[in-house]
Amino acid sequence: MFYRLQLDDIVKEAEKQKCSLSDLIKERESLETGMTIEEITKTMEEMYQVMWEDYHSGVESDNRSISGLTGGEGWRLMNYVKENANHPGGIYIKAAARAMGVSNTNASMGRIVATPTAGSCGIIPGVLITLAEEYGKNKDDVVDSLIVAAYIGKVIAENASISGAEGGCQAECGSAAAMAAGAGVHMRGGRPKQVAQAAAFALKAVMGLICDPVAGLVESPCIKRNGFGAVQALLAMDMALAGIESIIPPDEVIIAMGEVGRTMPVTLKETSEGGIASTPTGKRIAEYLENAGSNCLQQFLIRNQ
Amino acid sequence: MNIFDIIGPIMTGPSSSHTAGAVKIGHAALRLFGKKPDKAIIRLYNSFSKTGKGHGTDKALIAGLLGFAPDDSRIFNAMAEAKKAGLEAFVEFMGENNAYHANTAEIVLYHDSDSMRIIGKSIGGGRIVITQVDEYETGYTGEYHGLMTIHKDVPGVVSHVTSSLAKFGVNIAFMRLYRKTRGSQVMMIIDTDNPIPEKVQDLLSKHPQIEKAAILNKK
């Protein structure tokens, strides 16, 4: 099998040198891009700053999307968490609420960070901000874990895809969950090997997931899938930290995801011609938006309630 | 690709491929054309055609042609911005075409009697590839600073270009030549680690065998 870049390679190197995975990635990126390690850290801090702002704007208000189709999903789930302080879902439900909130910000055409894409932009901030709060980690810890997340995404982009139009939702929300899972392991002090294992678990959980946006908008089912992606990432992280190992090596899982994406029918890859986009209601929503814009859609949604 | 192609760009929603990627295709087209276009015809194919309206792909491409960055808040007023800037833009939704990638835009730019046809694809997370410039098949990603020349396919032109770059301490990362037929014309695209000084363009434009030279520096 031919790999352009492997997780296995950097994991082994980090384990051999007994160094931090994020330090090793920064060194490699510095060599490759000519950026200094300080510049890399500073740029990632800027990304984190935007994520932090998005999460707040996402869960603190009932922000409608530009189309009017969605809005306030993250806010609603966060309020539910606050009202049920003893909810046994704990960090899982908080991470999902934050992921959906960031995704809401995106749908309202806010300024976001593609992680790795805009359609999947909630998962990584949702997971990492929640873990940092829960485990008392500071900004530097989150930034280091984002470096790890980015490298996992780079390996996936080199060997498979991070595009819904090329590989379906598994390539977007699946990749984001894999990145968040690995980054979560790193933040929790797991071994480099466990970082790669967590990424593999998250990808396997959604292998084959299609991209079927209603009316071609990054809203339904995308916002909710960001919530699910965050939960899958956390479970993948915990599995890896528990010492569970993937039967199939992580790099082979990535190749398999790319292959599934290539053979997936084009109707299921961000063309809005399959899945929930092609249901009678999905088609009607598309028609309303096409003909009459979002005002008319509001009336349609109210009538259907 | 570097890690900030994955975590990043900071952009205006809702889609990295259909919005941010489209801005980048438009911007790459502008850089390759090398001057302000006064008219643009944009054709969208496959997923770009089918879901482009909801993602603002049409506006994003025009925003790129105006030189806006993916996080510019003016993207969604791109039509009005184009009018202000004197750019007449037409968008056609072409539906499915198996010859093209899932997210493909074709852009024809005009300035007086000059024109250029560019085909670009958006491959996810805001990354793009320009696959065709006029009759040349290319693989330009826009991820680096760089330079494009159209010159006669004769010995010595490439060395003139590379030595001009060396004079200004510019290091070459990637370099590709696309030739129509032997001895005819060739397009060369060079990706560089450093931004290319404006003076290089003068140096190249004076060479008798170089028909066109455009600097492709990133913002």
CSV table of C-alpha atoms in Angstrom, one decimal, chain A:
chain,number,residue,atom,x,y,z
A,1,MET,CA,0.0,0.0,0.0
A,2,PHE,CA,1.3,3.5,-0.9
A,3,TYR,CA,1.1,6.2,1.7
A,4,ARG,CA,2.0,9.8,1.1
A,5,LEU,CA,2.3,10.5,4.8
A,6,GLN,CA,1.7,8.1,7.7
A,7,LEU,CA,0.5,8.4,11.3
A,8,ASP,CA,2.5,5.3,12.1
A,9,ASP,CA,5.7,7.1,11.2
A,10,ILE,CA,5.3,10.1,13.4
A,11,VAL,CA,3.9,8.0,16.3
A,12,LYS,CA,7.0,5.7,16.2
A,13,GLU,CA,9.3,8.6,16.0
A,14,ALA,CA,7.7,10.3,19.0
A,15,GLU,CA,7.7,7.1,21.0
A,16,LYS,CA,11.3,6.5,20.1
A,17,GLN,CA,12.5,10.0,21.0
A,18,LYS,CA,10.2,10.0,24.0
A,19,CYS,CA,9.1,13.5,23.0
A,20,SER,CA,5.7,15.2,22.8
A,21,LEU,CA,3.8,14.6,19.6
A,22,SER,CA,2.9,18.2,19.3
A,23,ASP,CA,6.6,19.3,19.6
A,24,LEU,CA,7.6,16.8,16.9
A,25,ILE,CA,4.8,18.1,14.6
A,26,LYS,CA,5.8,21.7,15.2
A,27,GLU,CA,9.4,20.8,14.3
A,28,ARG,CA,8.4,19.0,11.1
A,29,GLU,CA,6.0,21.8,10.0
A,30,SER,CA,8.7,24.4,10.7
A,31,LEU,CA,11.1,22.6,8.5
A,32,GLU,CA,8.5,22.2,5.7
A,33,THR,CA,7.0,25.7,5.7
A,34,GLY,CA,9.9,27.9,6.9
A,35,MET,CA,7.7,29.2,9.7
A,36,THR,CA,9.4,29.3,13.1
A,37,ILE,CA,8.0,27.2,15.9
A,38,GLU,CA,6.8,30.5,17.6
A,39,GLU,CA,5.0,31.5,14.4
A,40,ILE,CA,3.3,28.2,14.2
A,41,THR,CA,2.2,28.4,17.8
A,42,LYS,CA,1.0,32.0,17.4
A,43,THR,CA,-1.0,31.2,14.2
A,44,MET,CA,-2.7,28.3,16.0
A,45,GLU,CA,-3.5,30.6,18.9
A,46,GLU,CA,-5.3,32.9,16.5
A,47,MET,CA,-7.3,30.0,15.2
A,48,TYR,CA,-8.2,29.0,18.8
A,49,GLN,CA,-9.3,32.6,19.5
A,50,VAL,CA,-11.9,32.5,16.7
A,51,MET,CA,-13.1,29.1,17.8
A,52,TRP,CA,-13.6,30.4,21.3
A,53,GLU,CA,-15.6,33.4,20.0
A,54,ASP,CA,-17.7,31.1,17.8
A,55,TYR,CA,-18.6,28.8,20.6
A,56,HIS,CA,-19.8,31.7,22.7
A,57,SER,CA,-21.9,33.2,19.9
A,58,GLY,CA,-23.1,29.7,19.1
A,59,VAL,CA,-24.5,28.6,22.5
A,60,GLU,CA,-25.6,32.0,23.9
A,61,SER,CA,-28.4,32.8,21.5
A,62,ASP,CA,-31.0,31.4,19.2
A,63,ASN,CA,-29.1,32.5,16.1
A,64,ARG,CA,-31.1,31.7,13.0
A,65,SER,CA,-29.3,30.7,9.8
A,66,ILE,CA,-29.5,33.0,6.8
A,67,SER,CA,-32.0,30.6,5.1
A,68,GLY,CA,-34.1,30.4,8.2
A,69,LEU,CA,-34.1,26.6,8.1
A,70,THR,CA,-32.1,26.1,11.4
A,71,GLY,CA,-31.0,28.0,14.4
A,72,GLY,CA,-30.5,27.7,18.1
A,73,GLU,CA,-29.8,24.0,18.3
A,74,GLY,CA,-26.6,24.4,20.3
A,75,TRP,CA,-28.2,27.0,22.5
A,76,ARG,CA,-31.2,24.7,23.2
A,77,LEU,CA,-29.0,21.8,24.1
A,78,MET,CA,-26.8,23.9,26.3
A,79,ASN,CA,-29.8,25.3,28.2
A,80,TYR,CA,-31.0,21.8,28.7
A,81,VAL,CA,-27.6,20.9,30.2
A,82,LYS,CA,-27.8,23.9,32.6
A,83,GLU,CA,-31.4,23.0,33.6
A,84,ASN,CA,-30.4,19.4,34.3
A,85,ALA,CA,-27.2,19.9,36.3
A,86,ASN,CA,-27.0,16.2,37.3
A,87,HIS,CA,-27.5,14.9,33.8
A,88,PRO,CA,-25.5,11.7,33.6
A,89,GLY,CA,-24.4,12.6,30.0
A,90,GLY,CA,-21.8,15.0,31.5
A,91,ILE,CA,-19.1,16.2,29.2
A,92,TYR,CA,-20.5,14.2,26.2
A,93,ILE,CA,-23.7,16.4,26.1
A,94,LYS,CA,-21.8,19.6,26.7
A,95,ALA,CA,-19.3,18.9,23.9
A,96,ALA,CA,-22.3,18.1,21.6
A,97,ALA,CA,-24.0,21.4,22.5
A,98,ARG,CA,-20.8,23.4,21.8
A,99,ALA,CA,-20.2,21.6,18.6
A,100,MET,CA,-23.7,22.4,17.4
A,101,GLY,CA,-23.4,26.0,18.6
A,102,VAL,CA,-20.2,26.5,16.5
A,103,SER,CA,-22.0,24.9,13.6
A,104,ASN,CA,-24.9,27.3,14.1
A,105,THR,CA,-22.5,30.2,13.9
A,106,ASN,CA,-21.3,28.9,10.6
A,107,ALA,CA,-24.8,28.5,9.2
A,108,SER,CA,-25.6,32.1,10.1
A,109,MET,CA,-22.6,33.0,8.0
A,110,GLY,CA,-20.4,34.0,10.9
A,111,ARG,CA,-16.6,34.0,10.9
A,112,ILE,CA,-15.4,30.5,11.7
A,113,VAL,CA,-12.3,28.3,11.4
A,114,ALA,CA,-12.5,25.4,8.9
A,115,THR,CA,-11.6,22.3,11.1
A,116,PRO,CA,-11.0,20.7,8.7
A,117,THR,CA,-14.0,22.1,6.8
A,118,ALA,CA,-16.8,24.6,7.5
A,119,GLY,CA,-19.4,21.8,7.4
A,120,SER,CA,-17.6,20.0,10.3
A,121,CYS,CA,-16.3,23.1,12.1
A,122,GLY,CA,-18.1,22.4,15.4
A,123,ILE,CA,-16.6,19.1,16.4
A,124,ILE,CA,-13.0,20.0,17.2
A,125,PRO,CA,-13.8,23.2,19.2
A,126,GLY,CA,-16.7,21.4,20.9
A,127,VAL,CA,-14.6,18.5,22.1
A,128,LEU,CA,-11.4,20.4,23.0
A,129,ILE,CA,-13.0,23.4,24.8
A,130,THR,CA,-15.1,21.0,26.9
A,131,LEU,CA,-12.2,18.7,27.7
A,132,ALA,CA,-10.1,21.8,28.7
A,133,GLU,CA,-12.8,23.0,31.0
A,134,GLU,CA,-13.3,19.6,32.6
A,135,TYR,CA,-9.7,18.7,33.1
A,136,GLY,CA,-8.4,22.3,34.0
A,137,LYS,CA,-6.2,22.6,30.9
A,138,ASN,CA,-5.0,26.1,29.8
A,139,LYS,CA,-4.9,27.7,26.4
A,140,ASP,CA,-1.4,26.4,25.6
A,141,ASP,CA,-2.7,22.8,26.2
A,142,VAL,CA,-5.6,23.4,23.8
A,143,VAL,CA,-3.3,24.9,21.1
A,144,ASP,CA,-0.9,21.9,21.4
A,145,SER,CA,-3.8,19.5,21.0
A,146,LEU,CA,-5.0,21.5,17.9
A,147,ILE,CA,-1.5,21.0,16.4
A,148,VAL,CA,-2.0,17.2,16.8
A,149,ALA,CA,-5.5,17.5,15.4
A,150,ALA,CA,-4.2,19.3,12.4
A,151,TYR,CA,-1.5,16.7,11.7
A,152,ILE,CA,-4.1,13.9,11.8
A,153,GLY,CA,-6.2,15.8,9.3
A,154,LYS,CA,-3.2,16.4,7.1
A,155,VAL,CA,-2.5,12.6,6.9
A,156,ILE,CA,-6.2,12.0,6.1
A,157,ALA,CA,-6.2,14.7,3.4
A,158,GLU,CA,-3.1,13.3,1.8
A,159,ASN,CA,-4.3,9.7,1.8
A,160,ALA,CA,-8.1,9.9,1.6
A,161,SER,CA,-10.1,13.1,1.5
A,162,ILE,CA,-11.6,15.8,3.7
A,163,SER,CA,-14.2,16.8,1.1
A,164,GLY,CA,-17.9,15.9,1.3
A,165,ALA,CA,-18.2,16.2,-2.5
A,166,GLU,CA,-15.3,13.7,-2.9
A,167,GLY,CA,-15.9,11.4,0.0
A,168,GLY,CA,-19.2,12.0,1.7
A,169,CYS,CA,-19.8,13.1,5.3
A,170,GLN,CA,-17.3,10.5,6.6
A,171,ALA,CA,-14.6,12.6,5.0
A,172,GLU,CA,-15.8,15.8,6.7
A,173,CYS,CA,-17.4,15.0,10.1
A,174,GLY,CA,-15.6,11.6,10.2
A,175,SER,CA,-12.2,13.3,9.7
A,176,ALA,CA,-13.1,16.0,12.2
A,177,ALA,CA,-14.1,13.4,14.8
A,178,ALA,CA,-10.9,11.5,14.2
A,179,MET,CA,-8.8,14.7,14.6
A,180,ALA,CA,-10.7,15.6,17.8
A,181,ALA,CA,-10.4,12.1,19.2
A,182,GLY,CA,-6.6,12.1,18.7
A,183,ALA,CA,-6.2,15.6,20.0
A,184,GLY,CA,-8.3,14.7,23.1
A,185,VAL,CA,-6.0,11.8,23.8
A,186,HIS,CA,-3.0,14.1,23.5
A,187,MET,CA,-4.6,16.7,25.9
A,188,ARG,CA,-5.4,14.0,28.4
A,189,GLY,CA,-1.7,12.9,28.4
A,190,GLY,CA,-2.2,9.7,26.4
A,191,ARG,CA,0.7,8.1,24.4
A,192,PRO,CA,1.3,9.0,20.8
A,193,LYS,CA,0.2,5.5,19.8
A,194,GLN,CA,-3.1,6.0,21.5
A,195,VAL,CA,-3.6,9.2,19.6
A,196,ALA,CA,-3.5,7.3,16.3
A,197,GLN,CA,-5.8,4.6,17.7
A,198,ALA,CA,-8.4,7.1,18.8
A,199,ALA,CA,-8.4,8.6,15.3
A,200,ALA,CA,-8.9,5.1,13.8
A,201,PHE,CA,-11.9,4.4,16.1
A,202,ALA,CA,-13.6,7.6,15.2
A,203,LEU,CA,-13.2,7.1,11.5
A,204,LYS,CA,-14.5,3.5,11.7
A,205,ALA,CA,-17.6,4.7,13.6
A,206,VAL,CA,-18.9,6.7,10.6
A,207,MET,CA,-17.3,4.8,7.7
A,208,GLY,CA,-19.7,5.2,4.7
A,209,LEU,CA,-21.6,8.1,6.1
A,210,ILE,CA,-23.1,10.1,3.2
A,211,CYS,CA,-23.3,13.9,2.6
A,212,ASP,CA,-26.9,14.8,1.9
A,213,PRO,CA,-27.5,18.4,2.7
A,214,VAL,CA,-31.1,19.5,2.4
A,215,ALA,CA,-31.4,22.2,-0.3
A,216,GLY,CA,-27.6,22.1,-0.5
A,217,LEU,CA,-27.3,24.1,2.7
A,218,VAL,CA,-24.7,23.3,5.4
A,219,GLU,CA,-27.5,23.0,8.0
A,220,SER,CA,-29.6,19.9,7.9
A,221,PRO,CA,-28.3,17.3,8.8
A,222,CYS,CA,-24.9,18.9,9.2
A,223,ILE,CA,-25.5,20.8,12.5
A,224,LYS,CA,-26.8,17.7,14.3
A,225,ARG,CA,-24.0,15.6,12.8
A,226,ASN,CA,-21.5,17.9,14.4
A,227,GLY,CA,-23.1,17.1,17.7
A,228,PHE,CA,-22.9,13.4,17.1
A,229,GLY,CA,-19.3,13.8,15.8
A,230,ALA,CA,-18.3,15.3,19.1
A,231,VAL,CA,-19.7,12.4,21.1
A,232,GLN,CA,-18.1,9.8,18.8
A,233,ALA,CA,-14.8,11.6,19.2
A,234,LEU,CA,-15.0,11.5,23.0
A,235,LEU,CA,-15.9,7.8,23.1
A,236,ALA,CA,-13.1,7.0,20.6
A,237,MET,CA,-10.7,9.0,22.9
A,238,ASP,CA,-11.8,7.0,26.0
A,239,MET,CA,-11.5,3.7,24.2
A,240,ALA,CA,-7.9,4.5,23.2
A,241,LEU,CA,-7.1,5.7,26.7
A,242,ALA,CA,-8.6,2.5,28.1
A,243,GLY,CA,-5.9,0.6,26.1
A,244,ILE,CA,-8.3,-0.8,23.4
A,245,GLU,CA,-6.5,-1.3,20.1
A,246,SER,CA,-7.8,-1.1,16.5
A,247,ILE,CA,-7.6,-4.5,14.7
A,248,ILE,CA,-6.9,-2.6,11.5
A,249,PRO,CA,-3.9,-0.2,11.7
A,250,PRO,CA,-5.0,3.5,11.7
A,251,ASP,CA,-3.2,4.3,8.4
A,252,GLU,CA,-5.1,1.4,6.7
A,253,VAL,CA,-8.4,2.7,8.1
A,254,ILE,CA,-7.7,6.1,6.5
A,255,ILE,CA,-7.0,4.5,3.1
A,256,ALA,CA,-10.2,2.4,3.4
A,257,MET,CA,-12.2,5.6,4.2
A,258,GLY,CA,-10.8,7.2,1.0
A,259,GLU,CA,-11.7,4.1,-1.0
A,260,VAL,CA,-15.3,4.0,0.3
A,261,GLY,CA,-15.6,7.7,-0.6
A,262,ARG,CA,-14.4,7.1,-4.2
A,263,THR,CA,-16.9,4.3,-4.8
A,264,MET,CA,-19.8,6.1,-3.1
A,265,PRO,CA,-22.5,7.1,-5.6
A,266,VAL,CA,-22.3,10.8,-6.6
A,267,THR,CA,-25.9,11.3,-5.5
A,268,LEU,CA,-24.7,10.8,-1.9
A,269,LYS,CA,-21.7,13.2,-2.1
A,270,GLU,CA,-22.9,16.8,-1.6
A,271,THR,CA,-25.2,16.9,-4.6
A,272,SER,CA,-28.4,17.0,-2.6
A,273,GLU,CA,-29.8,14.2,-4.8
A,274,GLY,CA,-29.9,11.4,-2.1
A,275,GLY,CA,-30.4,10.7,1.5
A,276,ILE,CA,-32.6,13.1,3.5
A,277,ALA,CA,-32.1,15.8,0.8
A,278,SER,CA,-34.2,13.8,-1.7
A,279,THR,CA,-37.1,13.0,0.7
A,280,PRO,CA,-40.4,14.7,-0.2
A,281,THR,CA,-40.0,17.3,2.6
A,282,GLY,CA,-36.3,17.8,1.7
A,283,LYS,CA,-37.3,18.5,-1.9
A,284,ARG,CA,-40.2,20.8,-0.9
A,285,ILE,CA,-37.8,22.9,1.3
A,286,ALA,CA,-35.4,23.2,-1.7
A,287,GLU,CA,-38.2,24.3,-3.9
A,288,TYR,CA,-39.5,26.9,-1.5
A,289,LEU,CA,-36.0,28.4,-1.1
A,290,GLU,CA,-35.5,28.4,-4.8
A,291,ASN,CA,-38.7,30.1,-5.7
A,292,ALA,CA,-39.6,32.3,-2.8
A,293,GLY,CA,-36.6,32.7,-0.5
A,294,SER,CA,-36.4,32.4,3.3
A,295,ASN,CA,-39.5,34.3,4.2
A,296,CYS,CA,-41.7,31.8,2.5
A,297,LEU,CA,-39.7,29.0,4.1
A,298,GLN,CA,-40.6,30.3,7.5
A,299,GLN,CA,-44.3,30.0,6.7
A,300,PHE,CA,-43.7,26.5,5.3
A,301,LEU,CA,-42.0,25.4,8.5
A,302,ILE,CA,-44.6,26.9,10.7
A,303,ARG,CA,-47.4,25.2,8.7
A,304,ASN,CA,-45.6,21.9,9.0
A,305,GLN,CA,-45.2,22.0,12.8
